mmCIF file of C-alpha atoms in Angstrom:
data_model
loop_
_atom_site.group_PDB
_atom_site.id
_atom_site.type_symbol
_atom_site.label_atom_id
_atom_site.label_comp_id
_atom_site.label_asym_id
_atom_site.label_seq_id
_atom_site.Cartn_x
_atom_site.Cartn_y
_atom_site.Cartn_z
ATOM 1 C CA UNK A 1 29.232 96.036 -24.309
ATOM 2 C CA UNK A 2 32.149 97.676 -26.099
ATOM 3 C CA UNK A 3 34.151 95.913 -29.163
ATOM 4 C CA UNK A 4 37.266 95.549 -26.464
ATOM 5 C CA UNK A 5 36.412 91.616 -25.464
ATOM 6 C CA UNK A 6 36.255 90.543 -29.153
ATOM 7 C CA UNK A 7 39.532 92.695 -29.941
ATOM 8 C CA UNK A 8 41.120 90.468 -26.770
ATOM 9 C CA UNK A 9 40.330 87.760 -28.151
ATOM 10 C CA UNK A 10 41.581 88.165 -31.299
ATOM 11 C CA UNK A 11 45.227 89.273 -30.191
ATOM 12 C CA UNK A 12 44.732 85.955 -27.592
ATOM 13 C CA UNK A 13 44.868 84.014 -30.929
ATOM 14 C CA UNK A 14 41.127 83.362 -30.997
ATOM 15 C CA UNK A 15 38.846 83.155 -34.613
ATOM 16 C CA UNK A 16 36.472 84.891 -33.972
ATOM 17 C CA UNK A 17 32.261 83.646 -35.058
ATOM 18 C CA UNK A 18 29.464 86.354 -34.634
ATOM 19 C CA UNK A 19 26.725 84.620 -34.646
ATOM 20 C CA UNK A 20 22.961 85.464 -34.519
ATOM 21 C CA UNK A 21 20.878 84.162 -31.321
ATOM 22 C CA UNK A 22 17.860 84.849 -32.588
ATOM 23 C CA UNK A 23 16.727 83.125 -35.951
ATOM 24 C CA UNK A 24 16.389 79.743 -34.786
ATOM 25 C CA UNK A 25 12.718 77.959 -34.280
ATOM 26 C CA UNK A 26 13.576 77.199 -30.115
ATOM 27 C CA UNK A 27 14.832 80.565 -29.401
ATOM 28 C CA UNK A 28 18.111 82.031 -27.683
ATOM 29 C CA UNK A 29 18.833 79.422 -25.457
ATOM 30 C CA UNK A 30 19.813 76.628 -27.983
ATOM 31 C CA UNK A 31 22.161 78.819 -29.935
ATOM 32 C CA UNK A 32 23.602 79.493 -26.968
ATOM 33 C CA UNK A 33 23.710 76.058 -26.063
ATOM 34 C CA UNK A 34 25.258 74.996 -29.300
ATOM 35 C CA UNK A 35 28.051 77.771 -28.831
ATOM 36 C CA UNK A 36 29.121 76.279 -25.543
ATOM 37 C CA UNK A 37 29.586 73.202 -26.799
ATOM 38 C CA UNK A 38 32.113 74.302 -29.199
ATOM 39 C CA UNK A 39 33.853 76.137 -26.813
ATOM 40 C CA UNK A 40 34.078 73.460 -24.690
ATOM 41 C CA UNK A 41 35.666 71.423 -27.787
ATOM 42 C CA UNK A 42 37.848 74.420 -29.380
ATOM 43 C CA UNK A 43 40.005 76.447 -27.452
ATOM 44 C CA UNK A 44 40.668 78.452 -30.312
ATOM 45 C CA UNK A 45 37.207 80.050 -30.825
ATOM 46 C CA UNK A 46 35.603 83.235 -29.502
ATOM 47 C CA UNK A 47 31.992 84.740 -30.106
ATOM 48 C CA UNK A 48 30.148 87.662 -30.765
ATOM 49 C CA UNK A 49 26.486 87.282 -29.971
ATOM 50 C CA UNK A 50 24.373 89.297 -31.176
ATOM 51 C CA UNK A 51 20.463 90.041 -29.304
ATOM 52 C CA UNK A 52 18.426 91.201 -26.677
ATOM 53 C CA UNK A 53 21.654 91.704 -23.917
ATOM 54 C CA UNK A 54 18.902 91.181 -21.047
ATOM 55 C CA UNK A 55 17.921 87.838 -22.512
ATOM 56 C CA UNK A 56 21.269 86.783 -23.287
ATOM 57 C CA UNK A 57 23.405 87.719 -19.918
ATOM 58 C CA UNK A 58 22.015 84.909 -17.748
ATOM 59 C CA UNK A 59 22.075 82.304 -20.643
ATOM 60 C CA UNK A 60 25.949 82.856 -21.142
ATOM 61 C CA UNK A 61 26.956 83.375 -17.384
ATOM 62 C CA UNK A 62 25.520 80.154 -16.676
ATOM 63 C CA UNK A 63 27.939 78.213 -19.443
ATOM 64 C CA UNK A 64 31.666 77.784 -17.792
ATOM 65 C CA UNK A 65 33.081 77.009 -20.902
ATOM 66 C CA UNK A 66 31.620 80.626 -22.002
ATOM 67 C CA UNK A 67 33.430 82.588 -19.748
ATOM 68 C CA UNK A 68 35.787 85.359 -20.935
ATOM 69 C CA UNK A 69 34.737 84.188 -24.814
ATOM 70 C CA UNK A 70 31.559 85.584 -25.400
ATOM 71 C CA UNK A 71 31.067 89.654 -26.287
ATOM 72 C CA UNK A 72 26.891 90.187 -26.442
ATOM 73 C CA UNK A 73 25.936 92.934 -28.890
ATOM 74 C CA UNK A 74 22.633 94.228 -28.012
ATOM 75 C CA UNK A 75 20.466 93.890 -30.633
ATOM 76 C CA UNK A 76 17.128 94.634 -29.984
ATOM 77 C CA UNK A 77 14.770 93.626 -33.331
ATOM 78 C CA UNK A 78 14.368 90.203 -34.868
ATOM 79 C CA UNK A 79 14.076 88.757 -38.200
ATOM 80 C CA UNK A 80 11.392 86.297 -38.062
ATOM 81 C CA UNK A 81 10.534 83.532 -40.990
ATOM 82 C CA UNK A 82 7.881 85.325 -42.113
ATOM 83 C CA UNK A 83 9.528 88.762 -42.891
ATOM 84 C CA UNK A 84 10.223 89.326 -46.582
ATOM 85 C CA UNK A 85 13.742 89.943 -47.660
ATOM 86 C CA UNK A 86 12.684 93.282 -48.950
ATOM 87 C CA UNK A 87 11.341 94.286 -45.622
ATOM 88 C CA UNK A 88 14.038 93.118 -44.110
ATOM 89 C CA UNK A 89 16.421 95.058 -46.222
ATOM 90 C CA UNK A 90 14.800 98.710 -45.604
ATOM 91 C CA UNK A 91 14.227 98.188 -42.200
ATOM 92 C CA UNK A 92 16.569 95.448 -40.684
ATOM 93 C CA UNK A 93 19.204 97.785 -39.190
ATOM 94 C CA UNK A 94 18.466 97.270 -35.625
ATOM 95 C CA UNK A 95 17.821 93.494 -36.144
ATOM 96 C CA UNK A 96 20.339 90.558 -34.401
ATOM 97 C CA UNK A 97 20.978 89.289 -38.156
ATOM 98 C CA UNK A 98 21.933 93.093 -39.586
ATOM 99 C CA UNK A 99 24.392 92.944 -36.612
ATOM 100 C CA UNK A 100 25.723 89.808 -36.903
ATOM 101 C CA UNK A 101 26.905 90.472 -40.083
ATOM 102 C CA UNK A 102 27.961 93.747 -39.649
ATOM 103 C CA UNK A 103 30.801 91.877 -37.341
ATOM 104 C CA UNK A 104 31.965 89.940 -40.490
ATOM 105 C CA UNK A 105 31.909 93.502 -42.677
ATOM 106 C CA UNK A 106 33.960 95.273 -40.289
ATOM 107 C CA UNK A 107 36.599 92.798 -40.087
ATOM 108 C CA UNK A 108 36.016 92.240 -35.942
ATOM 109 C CA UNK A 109 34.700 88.528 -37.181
ATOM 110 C CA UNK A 110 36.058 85.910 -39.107
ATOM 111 C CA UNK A 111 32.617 84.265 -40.495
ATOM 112 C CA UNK A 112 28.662 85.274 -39.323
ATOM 113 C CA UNK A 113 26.192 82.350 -38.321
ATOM 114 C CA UNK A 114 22.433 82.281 -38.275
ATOM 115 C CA UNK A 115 19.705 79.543 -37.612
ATOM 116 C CA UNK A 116 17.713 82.780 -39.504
ATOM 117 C CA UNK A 117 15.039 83.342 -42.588
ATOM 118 C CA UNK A 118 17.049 81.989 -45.445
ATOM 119 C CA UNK A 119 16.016 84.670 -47.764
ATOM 120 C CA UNK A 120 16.182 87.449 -45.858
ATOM 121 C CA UNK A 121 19.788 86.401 -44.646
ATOM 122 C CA UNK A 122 21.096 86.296 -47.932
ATOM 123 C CA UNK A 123 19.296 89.892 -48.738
ATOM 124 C CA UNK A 124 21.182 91.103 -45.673
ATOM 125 C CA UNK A 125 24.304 88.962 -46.941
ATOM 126 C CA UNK A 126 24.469 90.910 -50.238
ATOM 127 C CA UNK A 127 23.597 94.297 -48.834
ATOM 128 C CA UNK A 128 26.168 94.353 -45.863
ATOM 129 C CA UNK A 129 29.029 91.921 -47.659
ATOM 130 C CA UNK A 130 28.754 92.444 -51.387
ATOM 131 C CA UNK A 131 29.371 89.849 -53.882
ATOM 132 C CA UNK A 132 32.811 89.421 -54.871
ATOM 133 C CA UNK A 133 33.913 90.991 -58.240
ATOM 134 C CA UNK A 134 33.148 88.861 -60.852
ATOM 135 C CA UNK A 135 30.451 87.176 -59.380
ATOM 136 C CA UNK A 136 26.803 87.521 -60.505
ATOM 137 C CA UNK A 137 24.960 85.042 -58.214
ATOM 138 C CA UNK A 138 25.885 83.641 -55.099
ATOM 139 C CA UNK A 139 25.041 80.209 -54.131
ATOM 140 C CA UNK A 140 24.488 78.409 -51.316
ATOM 141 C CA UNK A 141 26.563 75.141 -50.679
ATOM 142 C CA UNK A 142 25.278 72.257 -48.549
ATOM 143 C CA UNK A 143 27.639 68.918 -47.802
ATOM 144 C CA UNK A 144 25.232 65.780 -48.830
ATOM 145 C CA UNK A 145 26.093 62.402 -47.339
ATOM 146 C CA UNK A 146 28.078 60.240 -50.059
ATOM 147 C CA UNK A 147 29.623 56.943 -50.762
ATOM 148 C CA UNK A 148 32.495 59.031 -51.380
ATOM 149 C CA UNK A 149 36.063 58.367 -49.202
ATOM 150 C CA UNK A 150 34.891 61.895 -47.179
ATOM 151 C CA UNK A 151 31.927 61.088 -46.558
ATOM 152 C CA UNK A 152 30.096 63.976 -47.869
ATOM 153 C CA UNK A 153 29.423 65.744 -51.556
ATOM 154 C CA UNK A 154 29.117 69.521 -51.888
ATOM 155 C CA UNK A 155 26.294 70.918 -53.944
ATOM 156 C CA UNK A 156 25.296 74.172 -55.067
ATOM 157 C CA UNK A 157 23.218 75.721 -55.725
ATOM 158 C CA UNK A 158 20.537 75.262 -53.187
ATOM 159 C CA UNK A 159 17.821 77.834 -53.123
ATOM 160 C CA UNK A 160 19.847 81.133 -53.276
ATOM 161 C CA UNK A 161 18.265 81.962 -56.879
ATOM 162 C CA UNK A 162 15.848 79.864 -58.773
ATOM 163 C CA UNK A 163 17.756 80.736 -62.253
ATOM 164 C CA UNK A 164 21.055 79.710 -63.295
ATOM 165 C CA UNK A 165 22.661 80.755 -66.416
ATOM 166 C CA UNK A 166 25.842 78.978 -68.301
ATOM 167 C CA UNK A 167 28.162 81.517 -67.102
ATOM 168 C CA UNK A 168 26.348 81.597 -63.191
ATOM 169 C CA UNK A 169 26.622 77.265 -63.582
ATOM 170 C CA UNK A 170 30.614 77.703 -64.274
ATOM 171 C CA UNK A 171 30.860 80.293 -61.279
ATOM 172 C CA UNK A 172 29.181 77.543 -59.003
ATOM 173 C CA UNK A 173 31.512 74.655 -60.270
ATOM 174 C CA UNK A 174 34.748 77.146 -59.148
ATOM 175 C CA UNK A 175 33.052 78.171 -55.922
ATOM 176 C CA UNK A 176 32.158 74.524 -55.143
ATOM 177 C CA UNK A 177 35.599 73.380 -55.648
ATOM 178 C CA UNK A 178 37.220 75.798 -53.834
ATOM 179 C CA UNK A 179 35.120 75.158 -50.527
ATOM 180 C CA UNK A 180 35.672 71.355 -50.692
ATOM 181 C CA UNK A 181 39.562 72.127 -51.505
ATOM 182 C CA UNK A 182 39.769 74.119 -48.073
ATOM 183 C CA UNK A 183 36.897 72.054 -46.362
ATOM 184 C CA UNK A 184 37.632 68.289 -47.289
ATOM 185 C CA UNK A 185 41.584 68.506 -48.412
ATOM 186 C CA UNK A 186 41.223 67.158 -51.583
ATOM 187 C CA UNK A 187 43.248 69.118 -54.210
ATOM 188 C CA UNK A 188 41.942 68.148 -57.708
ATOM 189 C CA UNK A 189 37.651 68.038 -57.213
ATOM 190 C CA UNK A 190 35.556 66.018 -59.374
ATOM 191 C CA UNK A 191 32.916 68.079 -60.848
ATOM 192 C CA UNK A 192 29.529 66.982 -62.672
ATOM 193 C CA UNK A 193 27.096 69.015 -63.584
ATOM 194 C CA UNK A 194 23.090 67.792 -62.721
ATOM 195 C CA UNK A 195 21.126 66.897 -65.778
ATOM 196 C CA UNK A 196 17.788 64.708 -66.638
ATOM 197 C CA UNK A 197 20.912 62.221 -68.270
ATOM 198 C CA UNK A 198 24.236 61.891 -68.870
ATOM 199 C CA UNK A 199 24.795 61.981 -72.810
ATOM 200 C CA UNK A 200 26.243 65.578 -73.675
ATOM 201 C CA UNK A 201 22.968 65.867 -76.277
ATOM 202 C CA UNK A 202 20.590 66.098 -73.495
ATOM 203 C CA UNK A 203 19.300 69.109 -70.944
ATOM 204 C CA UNK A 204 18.682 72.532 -71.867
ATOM 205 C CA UNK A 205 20.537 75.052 -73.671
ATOM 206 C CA UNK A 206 22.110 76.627 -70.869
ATOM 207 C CA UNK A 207 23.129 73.125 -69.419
ATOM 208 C CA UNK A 208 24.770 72.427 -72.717
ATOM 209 C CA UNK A 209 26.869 75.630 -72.750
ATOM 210 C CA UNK A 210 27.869 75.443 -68.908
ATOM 211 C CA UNK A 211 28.872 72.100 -69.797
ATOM 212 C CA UNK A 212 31.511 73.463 -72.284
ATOM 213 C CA UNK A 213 32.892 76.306 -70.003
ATOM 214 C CA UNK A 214 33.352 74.229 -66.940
ATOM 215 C CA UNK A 215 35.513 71.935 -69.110
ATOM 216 C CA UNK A 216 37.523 74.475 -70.575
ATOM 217 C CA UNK A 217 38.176 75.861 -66.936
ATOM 218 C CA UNK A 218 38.925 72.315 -65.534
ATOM 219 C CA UNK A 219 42.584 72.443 -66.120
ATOM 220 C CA UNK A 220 43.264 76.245 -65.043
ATOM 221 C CA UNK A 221 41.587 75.754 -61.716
ATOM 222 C CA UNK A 222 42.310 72.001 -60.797
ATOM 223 C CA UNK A 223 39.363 70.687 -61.029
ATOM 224 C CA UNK A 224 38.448 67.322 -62.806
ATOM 225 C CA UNK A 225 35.150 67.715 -64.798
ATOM 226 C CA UNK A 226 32.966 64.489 -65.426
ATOM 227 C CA UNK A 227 30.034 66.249 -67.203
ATOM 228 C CA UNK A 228 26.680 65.290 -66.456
ATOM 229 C CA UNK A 229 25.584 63.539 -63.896
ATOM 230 C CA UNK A 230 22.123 62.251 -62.435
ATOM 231 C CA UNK A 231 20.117 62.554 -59.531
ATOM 232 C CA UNK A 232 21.263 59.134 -57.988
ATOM 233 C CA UNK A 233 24.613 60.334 -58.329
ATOM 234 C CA UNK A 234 24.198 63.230 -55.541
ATOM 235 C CA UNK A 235 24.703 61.022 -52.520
ATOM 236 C CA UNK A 236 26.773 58.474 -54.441
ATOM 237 C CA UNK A 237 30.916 58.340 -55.702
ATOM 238 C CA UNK A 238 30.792 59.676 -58.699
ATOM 239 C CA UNK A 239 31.936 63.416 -57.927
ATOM 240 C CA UNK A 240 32.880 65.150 -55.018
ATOM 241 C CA UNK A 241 30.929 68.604 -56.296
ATOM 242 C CA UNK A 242 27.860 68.639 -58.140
ATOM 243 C CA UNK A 243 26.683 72.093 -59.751
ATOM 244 C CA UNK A 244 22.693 72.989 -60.600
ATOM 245 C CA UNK A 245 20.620 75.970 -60.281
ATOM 246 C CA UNK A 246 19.004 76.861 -57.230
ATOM 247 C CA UNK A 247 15.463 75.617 -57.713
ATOM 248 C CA UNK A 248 16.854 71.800 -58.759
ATOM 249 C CA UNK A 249 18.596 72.144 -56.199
ATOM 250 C CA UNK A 250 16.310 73.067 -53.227
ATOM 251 C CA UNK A 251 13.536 70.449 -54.395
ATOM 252 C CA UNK A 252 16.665 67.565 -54.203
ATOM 253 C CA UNK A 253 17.423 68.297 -50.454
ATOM 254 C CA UNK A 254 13.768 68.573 -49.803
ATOM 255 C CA UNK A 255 13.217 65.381 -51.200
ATOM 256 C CA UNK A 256 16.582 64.068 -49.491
ATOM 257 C CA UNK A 257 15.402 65.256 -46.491
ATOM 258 C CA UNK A 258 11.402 64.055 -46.776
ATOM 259 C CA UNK A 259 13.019 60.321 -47.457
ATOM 260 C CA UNK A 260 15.484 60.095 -44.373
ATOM 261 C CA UNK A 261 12.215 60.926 -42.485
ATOM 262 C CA UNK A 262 10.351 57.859 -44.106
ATOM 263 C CA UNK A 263 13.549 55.582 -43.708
ATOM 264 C CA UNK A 264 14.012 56.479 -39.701
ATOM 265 C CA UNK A 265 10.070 55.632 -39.655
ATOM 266 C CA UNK A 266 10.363 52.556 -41.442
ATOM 267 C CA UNK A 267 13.443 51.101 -39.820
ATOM 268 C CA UNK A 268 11.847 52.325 -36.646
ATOM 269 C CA UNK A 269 9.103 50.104 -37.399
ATOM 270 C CA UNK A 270 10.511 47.231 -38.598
ATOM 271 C CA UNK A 271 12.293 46.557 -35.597
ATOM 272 C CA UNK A 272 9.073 47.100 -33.381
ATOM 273 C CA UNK A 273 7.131 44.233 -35.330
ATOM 274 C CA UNK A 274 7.204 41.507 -33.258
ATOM 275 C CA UNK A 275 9.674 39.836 -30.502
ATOM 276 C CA UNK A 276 12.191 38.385 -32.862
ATOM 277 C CA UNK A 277 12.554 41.875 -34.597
ATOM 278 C CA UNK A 278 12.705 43.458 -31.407
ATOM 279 C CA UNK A 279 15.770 40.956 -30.491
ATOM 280 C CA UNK A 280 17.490 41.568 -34.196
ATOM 281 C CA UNK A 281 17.160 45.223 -33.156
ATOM 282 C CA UNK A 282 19.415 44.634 -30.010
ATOM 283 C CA UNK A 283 22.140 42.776 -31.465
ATOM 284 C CA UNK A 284 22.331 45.317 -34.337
ATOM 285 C CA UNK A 285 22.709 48.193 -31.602
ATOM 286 C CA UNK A 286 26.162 48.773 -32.428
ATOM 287 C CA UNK A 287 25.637 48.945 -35.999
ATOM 288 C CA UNK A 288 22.358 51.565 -35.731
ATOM 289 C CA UNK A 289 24.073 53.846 -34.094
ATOM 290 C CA UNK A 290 27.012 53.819 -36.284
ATOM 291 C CA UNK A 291 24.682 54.610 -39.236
ATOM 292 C CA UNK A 292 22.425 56.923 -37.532
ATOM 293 C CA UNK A 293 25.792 58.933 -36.749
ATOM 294 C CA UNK A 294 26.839 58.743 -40.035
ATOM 295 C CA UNK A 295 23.193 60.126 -41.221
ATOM 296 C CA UNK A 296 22.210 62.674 -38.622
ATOM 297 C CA UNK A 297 21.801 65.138 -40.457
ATOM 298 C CA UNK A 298 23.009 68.086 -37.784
ATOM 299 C CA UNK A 299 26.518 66.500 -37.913
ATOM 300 C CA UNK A 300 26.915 68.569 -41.473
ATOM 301 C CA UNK A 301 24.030 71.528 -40.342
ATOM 302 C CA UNK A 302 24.784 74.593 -42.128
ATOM 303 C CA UNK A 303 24.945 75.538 -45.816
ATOM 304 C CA UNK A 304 27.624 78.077 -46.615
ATOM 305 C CA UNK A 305 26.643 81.135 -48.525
ATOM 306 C CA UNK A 306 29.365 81.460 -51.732
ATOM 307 C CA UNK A 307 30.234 84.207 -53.861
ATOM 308 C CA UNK A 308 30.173 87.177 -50.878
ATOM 309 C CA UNK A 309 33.135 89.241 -49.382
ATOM 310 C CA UNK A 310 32.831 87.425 -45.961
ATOM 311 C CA UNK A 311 32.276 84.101 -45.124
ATOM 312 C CA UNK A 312 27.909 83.378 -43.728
ATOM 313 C CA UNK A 313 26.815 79.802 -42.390
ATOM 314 C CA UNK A 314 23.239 79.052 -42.495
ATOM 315 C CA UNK A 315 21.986 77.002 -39.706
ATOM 316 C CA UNK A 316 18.629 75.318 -39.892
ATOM 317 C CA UNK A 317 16.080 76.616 -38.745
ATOM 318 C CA UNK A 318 15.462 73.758 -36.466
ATOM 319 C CA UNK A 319 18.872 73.091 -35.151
ATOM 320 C CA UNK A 320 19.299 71.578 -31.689
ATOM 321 C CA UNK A 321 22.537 72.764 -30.096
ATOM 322 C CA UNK A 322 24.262 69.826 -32.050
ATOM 323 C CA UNK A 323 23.602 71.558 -35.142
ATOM 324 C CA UNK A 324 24.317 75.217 -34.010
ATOM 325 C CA UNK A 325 27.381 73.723 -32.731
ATOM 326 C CA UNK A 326 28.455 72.032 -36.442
ATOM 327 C CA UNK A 327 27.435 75.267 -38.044
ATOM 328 C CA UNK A 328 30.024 77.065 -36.071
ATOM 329 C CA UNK A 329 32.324 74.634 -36.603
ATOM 330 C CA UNK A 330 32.340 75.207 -40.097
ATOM 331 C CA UNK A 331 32.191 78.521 -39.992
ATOM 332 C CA UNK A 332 35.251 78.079 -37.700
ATOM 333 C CA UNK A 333 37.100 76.046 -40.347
ATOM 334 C CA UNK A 334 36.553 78.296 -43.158
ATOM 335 C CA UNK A 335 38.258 81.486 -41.392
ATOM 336 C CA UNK A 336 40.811 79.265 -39.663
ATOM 337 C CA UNK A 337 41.852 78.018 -44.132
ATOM 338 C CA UNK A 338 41.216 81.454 -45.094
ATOM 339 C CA UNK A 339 39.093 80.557 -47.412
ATOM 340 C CA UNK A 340 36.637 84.098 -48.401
ATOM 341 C CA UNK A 341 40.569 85.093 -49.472
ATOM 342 C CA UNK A 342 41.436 82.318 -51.544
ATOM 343 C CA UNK A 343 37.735 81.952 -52.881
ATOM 344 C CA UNK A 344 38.235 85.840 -54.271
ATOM 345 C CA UNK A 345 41.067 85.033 -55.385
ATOM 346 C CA UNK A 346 40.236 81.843 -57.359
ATOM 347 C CA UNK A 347 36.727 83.213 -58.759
ATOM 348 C CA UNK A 348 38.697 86.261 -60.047
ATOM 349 C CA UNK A 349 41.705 84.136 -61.967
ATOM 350 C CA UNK A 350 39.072 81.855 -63.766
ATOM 351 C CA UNK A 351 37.308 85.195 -64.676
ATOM 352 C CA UNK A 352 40.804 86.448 -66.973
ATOM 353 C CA UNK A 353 40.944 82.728 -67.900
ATOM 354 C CA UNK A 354 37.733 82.929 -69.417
ATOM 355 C CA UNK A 355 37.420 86.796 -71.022
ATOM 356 C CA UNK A 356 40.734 85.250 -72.578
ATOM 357 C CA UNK A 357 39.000 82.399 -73.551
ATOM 358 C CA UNK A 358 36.440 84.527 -75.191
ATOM 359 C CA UNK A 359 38.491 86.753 -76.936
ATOM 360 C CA UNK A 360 40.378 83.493 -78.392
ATOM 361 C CA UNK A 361 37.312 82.686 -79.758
ATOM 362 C CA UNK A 362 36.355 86.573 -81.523
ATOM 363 C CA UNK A 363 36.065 86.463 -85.180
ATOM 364 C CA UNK A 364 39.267 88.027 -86.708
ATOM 365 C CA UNK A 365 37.023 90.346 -88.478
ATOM 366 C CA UNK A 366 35.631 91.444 -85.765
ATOM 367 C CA UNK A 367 38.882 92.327 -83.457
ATOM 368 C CA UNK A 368 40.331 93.679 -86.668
ATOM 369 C CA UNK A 369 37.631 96.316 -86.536
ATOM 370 C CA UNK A 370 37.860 96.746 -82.807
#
């Protein structure tokens, strides 16, 4: 198909999502699935899909709420979890992920999603979108259930780069509160930075120094910086971002994650144990469900890729249509706040804030001789 039905859309008023419909574990016809129902829920939306046309055709004519919304962009390769980014990279032209973000690079989409390989998506990611000036590593951003008013806490990095320096940790904290100023409304973040304590004398070098740049910045970008904070403050009401490097941060969902599992299995259990459980278990119905709402985990499904010139959602792998449809839905929210625009524009203000910073700091002798 041509780019006309996307260009349609867009003068009908529509953000536009291109999204990928072939990384995810069950194929084609979830994503699909999961795009339908946010159609159904948001007028407002259009798509760009991006696959195999003849597997694609027949799963969109057969969604109503699809119709007239949907422009397919044959793609005919796919990225599969066990491709390496690399690979990917050199030869990932004529794959549904290249494409789908190829939408975002020429401005015909507002935000790319894919259920794809994590790594190979943010290879693409950097190759096709850039980073944005000033940025040396981007970071991907995940909301974590909280105690907090919201609901959720943002925290990144995740598992786009194992290594973290001070000056990568401050570009996190200004990224992180930027997406949970245009994502959760609230205008002055609270920041803490993850450490094995919270007395300023512990944690590495680098955690010490990030810890004295993301103060200094507080102020200049509205942002409220507690310092450190511990692990058992993630999911707690303490901050509303919390900054690490991206292998701390990948083993904490990953443990998050492996413990939900064990609680479901548990409470699961409990309630099967005898006749008087099973009873307890029916009068708490209401209850249950109200907390297994609160806790399913595709209801926040997608972490947002940070620190690129175009907005990229990453689904789960696993996502069930509920979870393709909440990573569109984010992706949706994003474009609709403008937030890749304000996010440039916010990363490169804190980056005069601090070279003046650091030239505050010079040795007189030194700028005498310069």
């Amino acid at each position: 198909m041509t780019g006309k039905p996307a260009k349609n859309q867009a003068e009908a008023g529509r953000i536009i999502i291109s999204v990928d419909a072939m990384g995810g574990d069950a194929g084609p016809a979830v994503v699909v699935a999961g795009i339908d129902m946010s159609a159904q829920k948001n007028p407002d939306i259009g798509f760009i899909l991006h696959g195999p046309a003849e597997q694609l055709q027949p799963l969109v004519a057969r969604k109503r709420a699809l119709k007239g919304r949907v422009e397919i962009r044959d793609a005919r390769d796919v990225v599969t979890m066990e491709d390496k980014p690399s690979q990917v990279m050199r030869n990932g032209k004529g794959t549904s992920m290249w494409s789908a973000l190829e939408a975002v690079k020429t401005g015909e989409a507002a935000g790319a999603v894919s259920c794809g390989n994590t790594g190979a998506l943010m290879a693409l990611s950097m190759l096709r979108l850039r980073k944005l000036p000033g940025i040396n590593r981007p970071a991907i951003a995940i909301l974590w259930p909280s105690l907090n008013p919201q609901g959720f806490n943002v925290m990144l990095d995740v598992g786009a780069d194992v290594k973290a320096d001070a000056e990568d940790l401050l570009q996190y904290a200004l990224m992180g509160t930027s997406y949970v100023r245009n994502s959760m409304d609230i205008a002055c973040p609270r920041v803490g930075l993850l450490n094995v304590g919270t007395e300023e004398h512990k944690g590495r070098a680098e955690l010490k120094e990030a810890f004295g740049l993301i103060a200094d910045n507080a102020a200049q970008a509205s942002y409220e910086f507690v310092g450190f904070v511990e692990g058992s403050d993630i999911p707690g009401n303490a901050v509303d971002v919390i900054v690490t490097d991206g292998f701390t941060g990948n083993v904490a969902i990953k443990t998050g994650e492996g413990t939900a599992r064990v609680m479901r299995t548990a409470l699961r259990e409990a309630f099967q144990y005898s006749f008087l459980s099973k009873i307890a278990a029916l009068l708490a119905m209401t209850s249950l469900k109200r907390l297994s709402k609160r806790m399913d985990p595709r209801r926040v499904n997608g972490g947002v890729f940070l620190g690129l010139n175009g907005t990229v959602v990453k689904s789960h792998g696993g996502a069930d249509a509920t979870g393709v449809s909440a990573a569109v839905k984010l992706a949706f929210r994003l474009a609709q706040h403008g937030f890749a625009e304000k996010l440039a524009a916010r990363v490169a203000s804190a980056g005069a804030h601090t070279q003046d910073n650091n030239a505050s700091r010079t040795p007189r002798a030194a700028t005498e001789k310069d």
